[in-house]
Amino acid sequence: MSSIEERLRELEARVAALEGEPSPAATGDDTGHLTYGGEARLGGYRWQWEVARSPGWLVEQPTGPLAGVLAAAGHPARLRILQLLVAGPQPIADLQSELALASQGQLYHHLKTLTSAGLVEQPERGVYRVPPQAVFPVLALTAAATDVVHQS
């Protein structure tokens, strides 16, 4: 379990990210900075986002929660679900139809994994979406994976 100080730093970083400001930890060392963000119009919504993180701060983050997010997004069906939901909320029937999984149980299993990782939420019964604060991080994960694939 993480200490209160670590939890406070994580909360401060999340609030700063939501407000579009660098976190206090991101400005505290001289290792440079990594910035991602942009502007997007998806599914009738307009998103603006910019996050700056210190590489030194990033490499000090606890790996368990990070690995959980990456593992959740790392399955082909779950990544496709994220691609569909990043554009806006989708009813379960539309997701099932688009994914053509063998059973609705498989879809619910994938949605549960994504929900546990904070990548998906259920704003109303039978409807799922990527939470607003996760839209750009999901796009950034996809962009980073695409860059790695195309470098090979």
Coordinates of C-alpha atoms in Angstrom, one line a residue:
M1 CA 0.0 0.0 0.0
S2 CA 1.3 3.4 -0.8
S3 CA 2.0 6.1 1.7
I4 CA -0.2 9.1 2.3
E5 CA 2.5 11.3 0.8
E6 CA 2.6 9.1 -2.4
R7 CA -1.2 9.1 -2.6
L8 CA -1.3 12.9 -2.2
R9 CA 1.3 13.4 -4.9
E10 CA -0.7 11.1 -7.2
L11 CA -3.9 13.1 -6.5
E12 CA -2.2 16.4 -7.1
A13 CA -0.8 15.2 -10.4
R14 CA -4.2 14.0 -11.5
V15 CA -5.8 17.3 -10.6
A16 CA -3.1 19.2 -12.4
A17 CA -3.5 17.0 -15.4
L18 CA -7.3 17.6 -15.4
E19 CA -6.6 21.4 -15.2
G20 CA -4.1 21.2 -18.0
E21 CA -1.1 22.2 -15.8
P22 CA 2.1 20.4 -15.2
S23 CA 2.1 18.6 -11.8
P24 CA 4.3 19.9 -9.0
A25 CA 6.4 16.7 -9.3
A26 CA 6.9 17.3 -13.0
T27 CA 8.7 20.6 -12.5
G28 CA 11.0 19.5 -9.7
D29 CA 13.9 18.0 -11.5
D30 CA 16.2 18.9 -14.4
T31 CA 15.8 15.8 -16.6
G32 CA 13.6 17.6 -19.2
H33 CA 10.0 17.1 -19.9
L34 CA 7.7 14.9 -21.9
T35 CA 4.5 16.7 -23.2
Y36 CA 1.5 15.3 -24.9
G37 CA -1.8 16.7 -25.7
G38 CA -3.7 18.4 -28.5
E39 CA -7.2 19.1 -29.7
A40 CA -9.7 16.7 -31.0
R41 CA -13.3 16.5 -32.1
L42 CA -14.7 13.1 -31.6
G43 CA -18.3 11.9 -31.4
G44 CA -19.7 15.5 -31.2
Y45 CA -17.3 16.4 -28.4
R46 CA -14.4 18.8 -28.5
W47 CA -11.4 17.9 -26.4
Q48 CA -8.3 20.0 -25.5
W49 CA -5.5 18.5 -23.4
E50 CA -1.9 19.1 -22.6
V51 CA 0.1 17.3 -20.0
A52 CA 3.8 17.8 -19.2
R53 CA 5.7 15.2 -17.1
S54 CA 9.3 15.0 -16.1
P55 CA 11.1 11.9 -17.3
G56 CA 12.6 11.6 -13.8
W57 CA 9.2 11.6 -12.2
L58 CA 7.8 9.2 -14.8
V59 CA 10.5 6.5 -14.1
E60 CA 9.8 6.8 -10.4
Q61 CA 6.1 6.0 -10.6
P62 CA 4.9 2.7 -9.0
T63 CA 4.8 0.1 -11.7
G64 CA 1.8 -1.9 -10.5
P65 CA -0.9 0.5 -11.4
L66 CA 0.8 1.5 -14.7
A67 CA 1.2 -2.2 -15.7
G68 CA -2.5 -2.7 -14.9
V69 CA -3.6 0.0 -17.3
L70 CA -1.2 -1.2 -20.0
A71 CA -2.3 -4.8 -19.6
A72 CA -6.0 -3.8 -19.7
A73 CA -5.4 -1.9 -23.0
G74 CA -3.0 -4.5 -24.4
H75 CA -5.6 -7.1 -25.5
P76 CA -6.7 -6.7 -29.1
A77 CA -10.5 -6.8 -28.3
R78 CA -10.1 -4.3 -25.4
L79 CA -8.0 -2.0 -27.5
R80 CA -10.7 -2.1 -30.2
I81 CA -13.3 -1.3 -27.5
L82 CA -11.2 1.7 -26.5
Q83 CA -11.0 2.8 -30.1
L84 CA -14.8 2.6 -30.4
L85 CA -15.5 4.3 -27.1
V86 CA -13.1 7.1 -27.3
A87 CA -15.4 8.7 -30.0
G88 CA -18.3 8.7 -27.5
P89 CA -20.6 6.5 -25.5
Q90 CA -21.8 3.3 -27.0
P91 CA -24.6 0.9 -26.0
I92 CA -23.6 -2.6 -25.2
A93 CA -25.6 -3.9 -28.3
D94 CA -23.6 -1.7 -30.6
L95 CA -20.3 -2.9 -29.1
Q96 CA -21.4 -6.5 -29.3
S97 CA -22.3 -6.1 -33.0
E98 CA -19.1 -4.3 -33.9
L99 CA -16.8 -6.7 -32.1
A100 CA -18.5 -9.9 -33.2
L101 CA -17.4 -11.7 -30.0
A102 CA -18.7 -15.3 -29.5
S103 CA -20.7 -14.2 -26.4
Q104 CA -21.9 -11.2 -24.6
G105 CA -20.1 -12.6 -21.6
Q106 CA -16.8 -12.1 -23.3
L107 CA -17.7 -8.5 -23.9
Y108 CA -18.6 -7.9 -20.3
H109 CA -15.4 -9.6 -19.2
H110 CA -13.4 -7.1 -21.3
L111 CA -15.5 -4.1 -20.1
K112 CA -14.9 -5.2 -16.5
T113 CA -11.2 -5.3 -17.1
L114 CA -11.2 -1.9 -18.7
T115 CA -13.4 -0.4 -16.0
S116 CA -11.1 -1.7 -13.2
A117 CA -8.2 0.0 -14.9
G118 CA -10.1 3.3 -15.1
L119 CA -10.2 3.3 -18.9
V120 CA -13.9 2.8 -19.2
E121 CA -17.0 3.7 -17.2
Q122 CA -20.7 3.1 -17.4
P123 CA -22.5 6.5 -17.2
E124 CA -25.9 4.8 -17.5
R125 CA -27.3 1.2 -17.7
G126 CA -26.1 -0.6 -20.8
V127 CA -23.9 2.3 -22.1
Y128 CA -20.2 2.5 -21.8
R129 CA -17.7 5.3 -22.5
V130 CA -14.1 6.3 -22.0
P131 CA -14.2 8.8 -19.1
P132 CA -13.4 12.4 -20.2
Q133 CA -10.2 12.5 -18.2
A134 CA -9.0 9.3 -20.0
V135 CA -9.8 10.3 -23.6
F136 CA -6.4 11.9 -24.4
P137 CA -4.4 9.3 -22.4
V138 CA -6.1 6.6 -24.4
L139 CA -5.3 8.4 -27.6
A140 CA -1.7 8.9 -26.5
L141 CA -1.3 5.2 -25.7
T142 CA -2.6 4.4 -29.2
A143 CA -0.3 7.0 -30.7
A144 CA 2.7 5.7 -28.8
A145 CA 2.0 2.1 -29.8
T146 CA 1.5 3.1 -33.4
D147 CA 4.9 4.9 -33.3
V148 CA 6.6 1.8 -32.0
V149 CA 5.0 -0.4 -34.6
H150 CA 6.0 1.9 -37.5
Q151 CA 9.6 2.2 -36.2
S152 CA 10.2 -1.6 -36.6

